[in-house]
Structures are given as C-alpha cells and as structure tokens.
Amino acid sequence: MNYRHAYHAGNFADVLKHAVLLALIDALKLKPAPFCVVDTHAGSGCYALDGAEAGKTGEYKDGIARLLYPDLYADTRTAAALPHLLRRWLEGILAVPGNEETLKVYPGSPLQAALAMRDIDSAQLCELHPEEAARLRELFHRDARMHVHERNGYEALKALLPPQEKRGLVLIDPPYEAQEAEYRLIEQALKEALVRWPTGIYAIWYPIKRRSQVQPFLRWLGHCGAKRVLRAELLVHGDDSPLRLNGSGMVIVNAPWQLDETLREPLRALARLLAQERPAEWKLDWLVAESAATPAKPGRPTRLSPTPRRR
C-alpha cells in the first residue's frame, strides 16, 4: 500500500512489460471476436515524467528515453532501426496527450491497453489503493470500455473470470511489497484462475534481484498444468544483488502461437539499447512447450556483446 509506481514509470522494466503487452493485444486482435483485458494491479493509469516522483529517481532515463533518444545514450555507429513492434509502441506513447512536443507523461498498463484495444473490446481494472483508484476512474470516466474496481486484484479474479467475452488476457503486475511471499499469492491466484478460465492468457511480470528468489516460481509454472508457458527476460545488471532491480521478466501462460517469434527481435533490440555498465542479457524460452502448437524451437538465453553470440 506504500508503493507508488510514479517513481518508476517508464523504466527498463516497464519497457519490457509494455512491449509484451502490446504483442499480446495484437495477437488477440487477429480474431474479430471481442476480448477482455483484466489488470489485477492497475495503478493510476498515467504518470508525469516531469513530476516530483519521476524526477527524484530519473529511472525513465534508463528506460523509454533510451529508445526515443538513443543518440544520447549509445554509440550512434552501432544504432539500428527499431523492430516494428517497438516502433508502433513508441508511436502510441508519443500519441498520448501531453507528449506532442516532448516526452512528459508515461501511460501505465491500463492506458496502453486502452490505446491498443478496439471499440468492441473491454477491460476490468483492479486497484486497491484509494487514491490510485480515484485517478484511474477520472482517467477513464468517458470510456465505457474501461471498468474500474477498487479492490484486491487477486480476489477479484474469482468474480471476473471467465469474462463475458470468453477470450482475453489477465495481466498480473504486483509491486512485490510482500517480496518472495508475493509469488505464493500469484501461484494461488493462478491455480484458481486456470480452473475458472483454462483458455485465458495470463501474463505475469516479475522483478529480478537475486536469481534464486524467482527460480521456485518458474519451476512451479513448469508444472502448473498449462500447455504453453513462455518466458521473456531482460537483465541489465548481474542477477546476484538484492540492493537494486537488476532485471525483470514476463511469463505468459497459454501464450499465443508464434509469440516467441514476435518478441525475439524486440528483445534483442532492447538488450542493445538498454544496456548500462555491462552488456545486457535477454532470455526467450518455453518453460512449457506444446510441440504440436509451437513449431518454433525454444529461444535460448543471449548475451549482448560487441559480437553477439549464442551461448
């Protein structure tokens, strides 16, 4: 309840999370039938990058700013064109009111979903913090597609699933205030959600400080009963320090067909653009692969270096 995403909006973890979110919504839009996006930890929906909170940390400068202004952060001689998914994602960010001349606001997951969804689609947004929920309601008070619930997102899944549309996505993006205990909450929520809605797509964001902290959760996902579980990770520091956010990941349960191929080049580009004092690393692989439904081979971890190589 003390967490405020305004301090972290637009950082490298947001870039990964929201690029994956756009790819998932794109996959859902391939079919004409409407879908529903459920966000269990929606936040306030939009954040001022020129405000006191973002100014205090400046985390967005090592996140979205590196994609928008790569010449300020990297050797332009090694610059390459952004993959199509990332170009479209940035265009959506810059289309948000307030960003006409320069980057001033960063849209959170609910607003990014709203920008990508169609008129026939809908969203159920859960936010427990009263102030954040009030801002969320104000943001979407004229958008009939977006429904705000001031309640615990894990508990809300019992009432919201399956959605009326019978297809869609659940985004689980908690602040991890409970630290490692948060994974047990996610596991219980996922276990019950998969019973209620076994065909839904579930995207879970997780932080990486020490690798050992996330490994039990990843092993659990390998035995959660889903036929397809895809992992996408970006690591900008070594995964052995509890004192900072070293990387983050997204696991997608019931991942759409060929999502790994959609994300491969964007992840490679993010590793190049978001690298800090050391080469960044990315991972894209199947924790659970349904061979009949996933003809592409599992992705392997890749370390970005002057001469990129597989390992």
PDB file of C-alpha atoms in Angstrom:
ATOM      1  CA  MET A   1       0.000   0.000   0.000  1.00  0.00           C
ATOM      2  CA  ASN A   2       3.038   2.298   0.215  1.00  0.00           C
ATOM      3  CA  TYR A   3       4.226   1.609  -3.336  1.00  0.00           C
ATOM      4  CA  ARG A   4       3.895   4.391  -5.926  1.00  0.00           C
ATOM      5  CA  HIS A   5       4.693   3.484  -9.499  1.00  0.00           C
ATOM      6  CA  ALA A   6       5.181   7.168 -10.343  1.00  0.00           C
ATOM      7  CA  TYR A   7       8.757   6.811  -9.067  1.00  0.00           C
ATOM      8  CA  HIS A   8       9.477   4.006 -11.552  1.00  0.00           C
ATOM      9  CA  ALA A   9       7.268   4.763 -14.563  1.00  0.00           C
ATOM     10  CA  GLY A  10       8.947   4.277 -17.913  1.00  0.00           C
ATOM     11  CA  ASN A  11      11.967   2.405 -16.539  1.00  0.00           C
ATOM     12  CA  PHE A  12      13.570  -0.544 -18.337  1.00  0.00           C
ATOM     13  CA  ALA A  13      11.169  -2.981 -16.656  1.00  0.00           C
ATOM     14  CA  ASP A  14       8.158  -1.012 -17.918  1.00  0.00           C
ATOM     15  CA  VAL A  15       9.579  -1.040 -21.430  1.00  0.00           C
ATOM     16  CA  LEU A  16       9.775  -4.838 -21.447  1.00  0.00           C
ATOM     17  CA  LYS A  17       6.386  -5.289 -19.812  1.00  0.00           C
ATOM     18  CA  HIS A  18       4.520  -2.943 -22.121  1.00  0.00           C
ATOM     19  CA  ALA A  19       6.170  -4.193 -25.299  1.00  0.00           C
ATOM     20  CA  VAL A  20       4.978  -7.697 -24.382  1.00  0.00           C
ATOM     21  CA  LEU A  21       1.522  -6.321 -23.540  1.00  0.00           C
ATOM     22  CA  LEU A  22       1.216  -4.767 -26.998  1.00  0.00           C
ATOM     23  CA  ALA A  23       2.294  -8.023 -28.637  1.00  0.00           C
ATOM     24  CA  LEU A  24      -0.378  -9.923 -26.690  1.00  0.00           C
ATOM     25  CA  ILE A  25      -3.134  -7.471 -27.612  1.00  0.00           C
ATOM     26  CA  ASP A  26      -2.013  -7.633 -31.248  1.00  0.00           C
ATOM     27  CA  ALA A  27      -2.390 -11.421 -31.104  1.00  0.00           C
ATOM     28  CA  LEU A  28      -5.885 -11.137 -29.642  1.00  0.00           C
ATOM     29  CA  LYS A  29      -6.901  -8.681 -32.362  1.00  0.00           C
ATOM     30  CA  LEU A  30      -6.131 -11.228 -35.081  1.00  0.00           C
ATOM     31  CA  LYS A  31      -9.602 -12.655 -34.469  1.00  0.00           C
ATOM     32  CA  PRO A  32     -12.713 -10.499 -34.997  1.00  0.00           C
ATOM     33  CA  ALA A  33     -14.444 -11.553 -31.767  1.00  0.00           C
ATOM     34  CA  PRO A  34     -14.178  -9.121 -28.817  1.00  0.00           C
ATOM     35  CA  PHE A  35     -11.842  -9.803 -25.907  1.00  0.00           C
ATOM     36  CA  CYS A  36     -11.351  -8.607 -22.343  1.00  0.00           C
ATOM     37  CA  VAL A  37      -8.184  -7.388 -20.586  1.00  0.00           C
ATOM     38  CA  VAL A  38      -8.113  -7.885 -16.805  1.00  0.00           C
ATOM     39  CA  ASP A  39      -5.450  -5.907 -14.915  1.00  0.00           C
ATOM     40  CA  THR A  40      -5.048  -7.015 -11.294  1.00  0.00           C
ATOM     41  CA  HIS A  41      -2.772  -4.152 -10.189  1.00  0.00           C
ATOM     42  CA  ALA A  42      -3.700  -1.281 -12.475  1.00  0.00           C
ATOM     43  CA  GLY A  43      -2.194   1.730 -10.670  1.00  0.00           C
ATOM     44  CA  SER A  44      -3.337   5.237 -11.599  1.00  0.00           C
ATOM     45  CA  GLY A  45      -3.022   4.695 -15.345  1.00  0.00           C
ATOM     46  CA  CYS A  46      -0.771   7.629 -16.280  1.00  0.00           C
ATOM     47  CA  TYR A  47       2.358   9.206 -14.787  1.00  0.00           C
ATOM     48  CA  ALA A  48       4.057  12.603 -15.131  1.00  0.00           C
ATOM     49  CA  LEU A  49       7.712  12.190 -16.030  1.00  0.00           C
ATOM     50  CA  ASP A  50       8.317  15.853 -15.245  1.00  0.00           C
ATOM     51  CA  GLY A  51       6.759  15.444 -11.790  1.00  0.00           C
ATOM     52  CA  ALA A  52       8.491  15.238  -8.420  1.00  0.00           C
ATOM     53  CA  GLU A  53       8.355  11.434  -8.150  1.00  0.00           C
ATOM     54  CA  ALA A  54       9.867  10.599 -11.551  1.00  0.00           C
ATOM     55  CA  GLY A  55      12.321  13.474 -11.169  1.00  0.00           C
ATOM     56  CA  LYS A  56      13.581  12.063  -7.881  1.00  0.00           C
ATOM     57  CA  THR A  57      14.629   8.719  -9.364  1.00  0.00           C
ATOM     58  CA  GLY A  58      15.060   9.510 -13.061  1.00  0.00           C
ATOM     59  CA  GLU A  59      14.540   5.831 -13.858  1.00  0.00           C
ATOM     60  CA  TYR A  60      12.794   6.591 -17.153  1.00  0.00           C
ATOM     61  CA  LYS A  61      16.117   7.964 -18.471  1.00  0.00           C
ATOM     62  CA  ASP A  62      17.484   4.407 -18.496  1.00  0.00           C
ATOM     63  CA  GLY A  63      14.197   3.109 -19.905  1.00  0.00           C
ATOM     64  CA  ILE A  64      11.967   4.666 -22.521  1.00  0.00           C
ATOM     65  CA  ALA A  65      14.271   7.659 -23.032  1.00  0.00           C
ATOM     66  CA  ARG A  66      16.957   5.340 -24.378  1.00  0.00           C
ATOM     67  CA  LEU A  67      14.579   4.191 -27.120  1.00  0.00           C
ATOM     68  CA  LEU A  68      13.398   7.687 -28.002  1.00  0.00           C
ATOM     69  CA  TYR A  69      16.810   9.360 -27.855  1.00  0.00           C
ATOM     70  CA  PRO A  70      19.370   6.593 -28.470  1.00  0.00           C
ATOM     71  CA  ASP A  71      21.994   9.097 -29.645  1.00  0.00           C
ATOM     72  CA  LEU A  72      22.194  10.462 -26.098  1.00  0.00           C
ATOM     73  CA  TYR A  73      22.989   7.087 -24.568  1.00  0.00           C
ATOM     74  CA  ALA A  74      24.848   4.970 -27.113  1.00  0.00           C
ATOM     75  CA  ASP A  75      27.293   4.983 -29.976  1.00  0.00           C
ATOM     76  CA  THR A  76      25.230   6.016 -32.997  1.00  0.00           C
ATOM     77  CA  ARG A  77      27.538   3.991 -35.238  1.00  0.00           C
ATOM     78  CA  THR A  78      26.027   0.809 -33.780  1.00  0.00           C
ATOM     79  CA  ALA A  79      22.463   2.088 -33.925  1.00  0.00           C
ATOM     80  CA  ALA A  80      19.954   0.050 -35.900  1.00  0.00           C
ATOM     81  CA  ALA A  81      16.342   0.549 -36.881  1.00  0.00           C
ATOM     82  CA  LEU A  82      13.847  -0.452 -34.220  1.00  0.00           C
ATOM     83  CA  PRO A  83      11.763  -3.571 -34.855  1.00  0.00           C
ATOM     84  CA  HIS A  84       8.220  -2.843 -36.000  1.00  0.00           C
ATOM     85  CA  LEU A  85       6.634  -3.753 -32.655  1.00  0.00           C
ATOM     86  CA  LEU A  86       8.808  -1.271 -30.755  1.00  0.00           C
ATOM     87  CA  ARG A  87       8.252   1.483 -33.326  1.00  0.00           C
ATOM     88  CA  ARG A  88       4.494   1.095 -33.009  1.00  0.00           C
ATOM     89  CA  TRP A  89       4.759   1.024 -29.234  1.00  0.00           C
ATOM     90  CA  LEU A  90       6.718   4.284 -29.169  1.00  0.00           C
ATOM     91  CA  GLU A  91       4.263   5.916 -31.570  1.00  0.00           C
ATOM     92  CA  GLY A  92       1.476   5.049 -29.139  1.00  0.00           C
ATOM     93  CA  ILE A  93       3.393   6.608 -26.238  1.00  0.00           C
ATOM     94  CA  LEU A  94       4.013   9.825 -28.157  1.00  0.00           C
ATOM     95  CA  ALA A  95       0.343   9.998 -29.182  1.00  0.00           C
ATOM     96  CA  VAL A  96      -0.728  10.407 -25.539  1.00  0.00           C
ATOM     97  CA  PRO A  97      -1.941  13.975 -24.827  1.00  0.00           C
ATOM     98  CA  GLY A  98       0.915  15.963 -23.320  1.00  0.00           C
ATOM     99  CA  ASN A  99       3.615  14.305 -25.396  1.00  0.00           C
ATOM    100  CA  GLU A 100       3.106  16.393 -28.527  1.00  0.00           C
ATOM    101  CA  GLU A 101       6.439  18.232 -28.260  1.00  0.00           C
ATOM    102  CA  THR A 102       8.497  16.034 -25.958  1.00  0.00           C
ATOM    103  CA  LEU A 103       8.075  13.106 -23.586  1.00  0.00           C
ATOM    104  CA  LYS A 104       6.266  14.385 -20.483  1.00  0.00           C
ATOM    105  CA  VAL A 105       3.831  11.617 -19.490  1.00  0.00           C
ATOM    106  CA  TYR A 106       4.100   7.859 -19.446  1.00  0.00           C
ATOM    107  CA  PRO A 107       0.939   5.766 -19.827  1.00  0.00           C
ATOM    108  CA  GLY A 108       0.608   2.812 -17.471  1.00  0.00           C
ATOM    109  CA  SER A 109      -0.702  -0.600 -18.483  1.00  0.00           C
ATOM    110  CA  PRO A 110      -4.416   0.363 -18.414  1.00  0.00           C
ATOM    111  CA  LEU A 111      -3.958   3.335 -20.734  1.00  0.00           C
ATOM    112  CA  GLN A 112      -1.644   1.439 -23.055  1.00  0.00           C
ATOM    113  CA  ALA A 113      -4.214  -1.354 -23.255  1.00  0.00           C
ATOM    114  CA  ALA A 114      -6.982   1.180 -23.951  1.00  0.00           C
ATOM    115  CA  LEU A 115      -4.948   2.724 -26.779  1.00  0.00           C
ATOM    116  CA  ALA A 116      -4.381  -0.685 -28.383  1.00  0.00           C
ATOM    117  CA  MET A 117      -7.857  -2.165 -27.894  1.00  0.00           C
ATOM    118  CA  ARG A 118     -10.755  -1.879 -30.335  1.00  0.00           C
ATOM    119  CA  ASP A 119     -14.147  -0.326 -29.634  1.00  0.00           C
ATOM    120  CA  ILE A 120     -15.678  -3.786 -29.179  1.00  0.00           C
ATOM    121  CA  ASP A 121     -13.165  -4.866 -26.519  1.00  0.00           C
ATOM    122  CA  SER A 122     -13.290  -4.156 -22.786  1.00  0.00           C
ATOM    123  CA  ALA A 123     -11.101  -4.041 -19.687  1.00  0.00           C
ATOM    124  CA  GLN A 124     -11.572  -4.743 -15.986  1.00  0.00           C
ATOM    125  CA  LEU A 125      -9.093  -2.726 -13.923  1.00  0.00           C
ATOM    126  CA  CYS A 126      -8.420  -3.533 -10.267  1.00  0.00           C
ATOM    127  CA  GLU A 127      -6.605  -1.158  -7.925  1.00  0.00           C
ATOM    128  CA  LEU A 128      -6.674  -1.424  -4.135  1.00  0.00           C
ATOM    129  CA  HIS A 129      -5.110   1.943  -3.239  1.00  0.00           C
ATOM    130  CA  PRO A 130      -7.934   4.545  -2.927  1.00  0.00           C
ATOM    131  CA  GLU A 131      -6.001   7.472  -4.395  1.00  0.00           C
ATOM    132  CA  GLU A 132      -4.724   5.466  -7.346  1.00  0.00           C
ATOM    133  CA  ALA A 133      -8.190   4.038  -7.992  1.00  0.00           C
ATOM    134  CA  ALA A 134      -9.697   7.536  -7.950  1.00  0.00           C
ATOM    135  CA  ARG A 135      -7.176   8.744 -10.542  1.00  0.00           C
ATOM    136  CA  LEU A 136      -7.929   5.674 -12.655  1.00  0.00           C
ATOM    137  CA  ARG A 137     -11.662   6.409 -12.596  1.00  0.00           C
ATOM    138  CA  GLU A 138     -11.021  10.003 -13.608  1.00  0.00           C
ATOM    139  CA  LEU A 139      -8.803   8.907 -16.465  1.00  0.00           C
ATOM    140  CA  PHE A 140     -11.445   6.610 -17.944  1.00  0.00           C
ATOM    141  CA  HIS A 141     -14.690   8.310 -16.886  1.00  0.00           C
ATOM    142  CA  ARG A 142     -15.643   8.832 -20.537  1.00  0.00           C
ATOM    143  CA  ASP A 143     -14.524   5.433 -21.806  1.00  0.00           C
ATOM    144  CA  ALA A 144     -17.316   2.878 -21.477  1.00  0.00           C
ATOM    145  CA  ARG A 145     -14.939   0.033 -22.304  1.00  0.00           C
ATOM    146  CA  MET A 146     -12.890   0.515 -19.124  1.00  0.00           C
ATOM    147  CA  HIS A 147     -14.310  -0.640 -15.783  1.00  0.00           C
ATOM    148  CA  VAL A 148     -12.518   0.249 -12.529  1.00  0.00           C
ATOM    149  CA  HIS A 149     -12.752  -1.843  -9.346  1.00  0.00           C
ATOM    150  CA  GLU A 150     -11.296  -0.600  -6.064  1.00  0.00           C
ATOM    151  CA  ARG A 151     -10.460  -3.996  -4.660  1.00  0.00           C
ATOM    152  CA  ASN A 152      -7.791  -6.662  -4.266  1.00  0.00           C
ATOM    153  CA  GLY A 153      -6.934  -7.879  -7.751  1.00  0.00           C
ATOM    154  CA  TYR A 154      -6.222 -11.475  -6.746  1.00  0.00           C
ATOM    155  CA  GLU A 155      -9.597 -11.787  -5.036  1.00  0.00           C
ATOM    156  CA  ALA A 156     -11.360 -10.022  -7.909  1.00  0.00           C
ATOM    157  CA  LEU A 157     -10.331 -12.754 -10.336  1.00  0.00           C
ATOM    158  CA  LYS A 158     -12.847 -15.060  -8.693  1.00  0.00           C
ATOM    159  CA  ALA A 159     -15.665 -12.722  -9.757  1.00  0.00           C
ATOM    160  CA  LEU A 160     -14.263 -11.510 -13.071  1.00  0.00           C
ATOM    161  CA  LEU A 161     -13.298 -14.847 -14.633  1.00  0.00           C
ATOM    162  CA  PRO A 162     -14.262 -16.039 -17.090  1.00  0.00           C
ATOM    163  CA  PRO A 163     -15.151 -12.716 -18.728  1.00  0.00           C
ATOM    164  CA  GLN A 164     -18.299 -12.334 -20.779  1.00  0.00           C
ATOM    165  CA  GLU A 165     -16.225 -12.266 -23.969  1.00  0.00           C
ATOM    166  CA  LYS A 166     -14.777 -15.743 -23.172  1.00  0.00           C
ATOM    167  CA  ARG A 167     -11.388 -14.709 -24.583  1.00  0.00           C
ATOM    168  CA  GLY A 168      -8.732 -12.303 -23.487  1.00  0.00           C
ATOM    169  CA  LEU A 169      -5.828 -11.595 -21.181  1.00  0.00           C
ATOM    170  CA  VAL A 170      -5.094 -11.284 -17.464  1.00  0.00           C
ATOM    171  CA  LEU A 171      -2.149  -9.034 -16.573  1.00  0.00           C
ATOM    172  CA  ILE A 172      -0.707  -9.696 -13.112  1.00  0.00           C
ATOM    173  CA  ASP A 173       1.768  -6.958 -12.244  1.00  0.00           C
ATOM    174  CA  PRO A 174       2.021  -6.548  -8.446  1.00  0.00           C
ATOM    175  CA  PRO A 175       4.530  -4.239  -6.713  1.00  0.00           C
ATOM    176  CA  TYR A 176       6.002  -7.199  -4.794  1.00  0.00           C
ATOM    177  CA  GLU A 177       5.727  -5.442  -1.449  1.00  0.00           C
ATOM    178  CA  ALA A 178       5.461  -8.919   0.080  1.00  0.00           C
ATOM    179  CA  GLN A 179       8.782  -9.778  -1.650  1.00  0.00           C
ATOM    180  CA  GLU A 180       9.203 -13.533  -2.143  1.00  0.00           C
ATOM    181  CA  ALA A 181       5.852 -14.226  -0.462  1.00  0.00           C
ATOM    182  CA  GLU A 182       4.205 -12.464  -3.429  1.00  0.00           C
ATOM    183  CA  TYR A 183       4.972 -15.453  -5.616  1.00  0.00           C
ATOM    184  CA  ARG A 184       2.869 -17.705  -3.406  1.00  0.00           C
ATOM    185  CA  LEU A 185      -0.052 -15.270  -3.788  1.00  0.00           C
ATOM    186  CA  ILE A 186       0.360 -15.355  -7.555  1.00  0.00           C
ATOM    187  CA  GLU A 187       0.553 -19.136  -7.606  1.00  0.00           C
ATOM    188  CA  GLN A 188      -2.677 -19.480  -5.626  1.00  0.00           C
ATOM    189  CA  ALA A 189      -4.463 -16.911  -7.795  1.00  0.00           C
ATOM    190  CA  LEU A 190      -3.266 -18.580 -10.995  1.00  0.00           C
ATOM    191  CA  LYS A 191      -4.213 -22.030  -9.779  1.00  0.00           C
ATOM    192  CA  GLU A 192      -7.802 -20.921  -9.143  1.00  0.00           C
ATOM    193  CA  ALA A 193      -7.967 -18.782 -12.300  1.00  0.00           C
ATOM    194  CA  LEU A 194      -6.890 -21.646 -14.549  1.00  0.00           C
ATOM    195  CA  VAL A 195      -9.727 -23.743 -13.158  1.00  0.00           C
ATOM    196  CA  ARG A 196     -12.247 -20.977 -13.859  1.00  0.00           C
ATOM    197  CA  TRP A 197     -10.818 -19.958 -17.224  1.00  0.00           C
ATOM    198  CA  PRO A 198      -8.364 -22.558 -18.585  1.00  0.00           C
ATOM    199  CA  THR A 199      -8.171 -20.972 -22.059  1.00  0.00           C
ATOM    200  CA  GLY A 200      -7.325 -17.439 -20.903  1.00  0.00           C
ATOM    201  CA  ILE A 201      -3.930 -15.839 -21.467  1.00  0.00           C
ATOM    202  CA  TYR A 202      -2.113 -14.917 -18.235  1.00  0.00           C
ATOM    203  CA  ALA A 203       0.874 -12.544 -18.316  1.00  0.00           C
ATOM    204  CA  ILE A 204       2.832 -12.181 -15.083  1.00  0.00           C
ATOM    205  CA  TRP A 205       5.572  -9.603 -14.558  1.00  0.00           C
ATOM    206  CA  TYR A 206       8.323 -10.345 -12.037  1.00  0.00           C
ATOM    207  CA  PRO A 207      11.426  -8.481 -10.803  1.00  0.00           C
ATOM    208  CA  ILE A 208      14.898  -9.985 -10.819  1.00  0.00           C
ATOM    209  CA  LYS A 209      17.277  -9.134  -7.999  1.00  0.00           C
ATOM    210  CA  ARG A 210      18.730 -12.487  -6.989  1.00  0.00           C
ATOM    211  CA  ARG A 211      18.022 -15.305  -9.425  1.00  0.00           C
ATOM    212  CA  SER A 212      17.415 -17.681  -6.544  1.00  0.00           C
ATOM    213  CA  GLN A 213      14.377 -15.654  -5.464  1.00  0.00           C
ATOM    214  CA  VAL A 214      12.448 -16.249  -8.689  1.00  0.00           C
ATOM    215  CA  GLN A 215      13.542 -19.801  -9.521  1.00  0.00           C
ATOM    216  CA  PRO A 216      10.937 -21.580  -7.334  1.00  0.00           C
ATOM    217  CA  PHE A 217       8.159 -19.630  -9.060  1.00  0.00           C
ATOM    218  CA  LEU A 218       9.482 -20.512 -12.512  1.00  0.00           C
ATOM    219  CA  ARG A 219       9.674 -24.185 -11.524  1.00  0.00           C
ATOM    220  CA  TRP A 220       6.077 -24.020 -10.283  1.00  0.00           C
ATOM    221  CA  LEU A 221       4.968 -22.598 -13.617  1.00  0.00           C
ATOM    222  CA  GLY A 222       6.566 -25.568 -15.330  1.00  0.00           C
ATOM    223  CA  HIS A 223       4.086 -27.806 -13.503  1.00  0.00           C
ATOM    224  CA  CYS A 224       1.031 -25.526 -13.316  1.00  0.00           C
ATOM    225  CA  GLY A 225      -0.941 -27.596 -15.822  1.00  0.00           C
ATOM    226  CA  ALA A 226      -0.830 -25.145 -18.727  1.00  0.00           C
ATOM    227  CA  LYS A 227       0.240 -26.487 -22.124  1.00  0.00           C
ATOM    228  CA  ARG A 228       2.303 -23.433 -23.058  1.00  0.00           C
ATOM    229  CA  VAL A 229       4.326 -21.116 -20.803  1.00  0.00           C
ATOM    230  CA  LEU A 230       6.719 -18.641 -22.428  1.00  0.00           C
ATOM    231  CA  ARG A 231       9.394 -16.667 -20.561  1.00  0.00           C
ATOM    232  CA  ALA A 232      10.839 -13.334 -21.730  1.00  0.00           C
ATOM    233  CA  GLU A 233      13.556 -11.682 -19.611  1.00  0.00           C
ATOM    234  CA  LEU A 234      15.811  -8.667 -19.796  1.00  0.00           C
ATOM    235  CA  LEU A 235      18.778  -8.329 -17.442  1.00  0.00           C
ATOM    236  CA  VAL A 236      20.780  -5.079 -17.305  1.00  0.00           C
ATOM    237  CA  HIS A 237      22.841  -5.965 -14.197  1.00  0.00           C
ATOM    238  CA  GLY A 238      24.120  -9.209 -12.737  1.00  0.00           C
ATOM    239  CA  ASP A 239      21.336 -11.225 -11.081  1.00  0.00           C
ATOM    240  CA  ASP A 240      23.109 -11.578  -7.737  1.00  0.00           C
ATOM    241  CA  SER A 241      22.392  -8.382  -5.758  1.00  0.00           C
ATOM    242  CA  PRO A 242      19.335  -7.736  -3.559  1.00  0.00           C
ATOM    243  CA  LEU A 243      20.029  -3.993  -3.417  1.00  0.00           C
ATOM    244  CA  ARG A 244      18.615  -2.977  -6.803  1.00  0.00           C
ATOM    245  CA  LEU A 245      16.389  -4.092  -9.648  1.00  0.00           C
ATOM    246  CA  ASN A 246      18.779  -5.975 -11.907  1.00  0.00           C
ATOM    247  CA  GLY A 247      16.267  -7.145 -14.480  1.00  0.00           C
ATOM    248  CA  SER A 248      12.709  -8.253 -14.977  1.00  0.00           C
ATOM    249  CA  GLY A 249      10.705 -10.857 -16.798  1.00  0.00           C
ATOM    250  CA  MET A 250       7.326 -11.713 -18.192  1.00  0.00           C
ATOM    251  CA  VAL A 251       5.898 -15.209 -18.193  1.00  0.00           C
ATOM    252  CA  ILE A 252       2.928 -15.834 -20.451  1.00  0.00           C
ATOM    253  CA  VAL A 253       0.698 -18.770 -19.618  1.00  0.00           C
ATOM    254  CA  ASN A 254      -1.240 -20.036 -22.664  1.00  0.00           C
ATOM    255  CA  ALA A 255       0.984 -17.874 -24.857  1.00  0.00           C
ATOM    256  CA  PRO A 256      -0.438 -17.212 -28.337  1.00  0.00           C
ATOM    257  CA  TRP A 257       1.029 -19.133 -31.241  1.00  0.00           C
ATOM    258  CA  GLN A 258       4.331 -17.686 -32.526  1.00  0.00           C
ATOM    259  CA  LEU A 259       4.550 -15.101 -29.734  1.00  0.00           C
ATOM    260  CA  ASP A 260       8.167 -16.129 -29.258  1.00  0.00           C
ATOM    261  CA  GLU A 261       8.955 -15.186 -32.845  1.00  0.00           C
ATOM    262  CA  THR A 262       7.134 -11.875 -32.413  1.00  0.00           C
ATOM    263  CA  LEU A 263       9.232 -10.985 -29.360  1.00  0.00           C
ATOM    264  CA  ARG A 264      12.645 -12.226 -30.482  1.00  0.00           C
ATOM    265  CA  GLU A 265      13.885  -9.185 -32.402  1.00  0.00           C
ATOM    266  CA  PRO A 266      12.329  -6.634 -29.994  1.00  0.00           C
ATOM    267  CA  LEU A 267      14.126  -8.332 -27.091  1.00  0.00           C
ATOM    268  CA  ARG A 268      17.400  -8.302 -28.983  1.00  0.00           C
ATOM    269  CA  ALA A 269      16.951  -4.570 -29.676  1.00  0.00           C
ATOM    270  CA  LEU A 270      16.041  -3.804 -26.052  1.00  0.00           C
ATOM    271  CA  ALA A 271      19.179  -5.540 -24.832  1.00  0.00           C
ATOM    272  CA  ARG A 272      21.230  -3.355 -27.150  1.00  0.00           C
ATOM    273  CA  LEU A 273      19.512  -0.074 -26.264  1.00  0.00           C
ATOM    274  CA  LEU A 274      19.004  -0.572 -22.523  1.00  0.00           C
ATOM    275  CA  ALA A 275      22.456  -1.933 -21.653  1.00  0.00           C
ATOM    276  CA  GLN A 276      24.118   0.075 -18.883  1.00  0.00           C
ATOM    277  CA  GLU A 277      27.578  -0.520 -17.405  1.00  0.00           C
ATOM    278  CA  ARG A 278      27.695  -4.070 -18.771  1.00  0.00           C
ATOM    279  CA  PRO A 279      26.278  -5.908 -21.787  1.00  0.00           C
ATOM    280  CA  ALA A 280      22.605  -6.670 -21.261  1.00  0.00           C
ATOM    281  CA  GLU A 281      21.246 -10.201 -21.460  1.00  0.00           C
ATOM    282  CA  TRP A 282      17.906 -11.475 -22.668  1.00  0.00           C
ATOM    283  CA  LYS A 283      16.133 -14.793 -22.449  1.00  0.00           C
ATOM    284  CA  LEU A 284      13.249 -16.089 -24.507  1.00  0.00           C
ATOM    285  CA  ASP A 285      12.332 -19.707 -23.972  1.00  0.00           C
ATOM    286  CA  TRP A 286       9.479 -22.089 -23.283  1.00  0.00           C
ATOM    287  CA  LEU A 287       9.082 -23.237 -19.700  1.00  0.00           C
ATOM    288  CA  VAL A 288       6.324 -25.482 -21.030  1.00  0.00           C
ATOM    289  CA  ALA A 289       6.141 -26.171 -24.759  1.00  0.00           C
ATOM    290  CA  GLU A 290       3.281 -27.890 -26.559  1.00  0.00           C
ATOM    291  CA  SER A 291       5.150 -29.306 -29.522  1.00  0.00           C
ATOM    292  CA  ALA A 292       2.081 -29.631 -31.707  1.00  0.00           C
ATOM    293  CA  ALA A 293       1.186 -25.975 -31.178  1.00  0.00           C
ATOM    294  CA  THR A 294       4.675 -24.436 -31.168  1.00  0.00           C
ATOM    295  CA  PRO A 295       6.660 -25.382 -34.252  1.00  0.00           C
ATOM    296  CA  ALA A 296       9.370 -22.824 -33.421  1.00  0.00           C
ATOM    297  CA  LYS A 297      12.266 -24.091 -31.339  1.00  0.00           C
ATOM    298  CA  PRO A 298      12.591 -22.718 -27.806  1.00  0.00           C
ATOM    299  CA  GLY A 299      14.578 -19.499 -27.571  1.00  0.00           C
ATOM    300  CA  ARG A 300      17.935 -19.635 -25.809  1.00  0.00           C
ATOM    301  CA  PRO A 301      19.471 -17.082 -23.468  1.00  0.00           C
ATOM    302  CA  THR A 302      21.502 -14.497 -25.330  1.00  0.00           C
ATOM    303  CA  ARG A 303      24.212 -12.191 -24.028  1.00  0.00           C
ATOM    304  CA  LEU A 304      24.690  -8.983 -25.951  1.00  0.00           C
ATOM    305  CA  SER A 305      28.335  -8.287 -26.759  1.00  0.00           C
ATOM    306  CA  PRO A 306      30.245  -6.414 -29.483  1.00  0.00           C
ATOM    307  CA  THR A 307      29.920  -9.618 -31.489  1.00  0.00           C
ATOM    308  CA  PRO A 308      26.559 -11.124 -30.452  1.00  0.00           C
ATOM    309  CA  ARG A 309      26.762 -14.812 -29.864  1.00  0.00           C
ATOM    310  CA  ARG A 310      24.578 -17.647 -28.616  1.00  0.00           C
ATOM    311  CA  ARG A 311      25.513 -19.498 -25.509  1.00  0.00           C
TER     312      ARG A 311
END
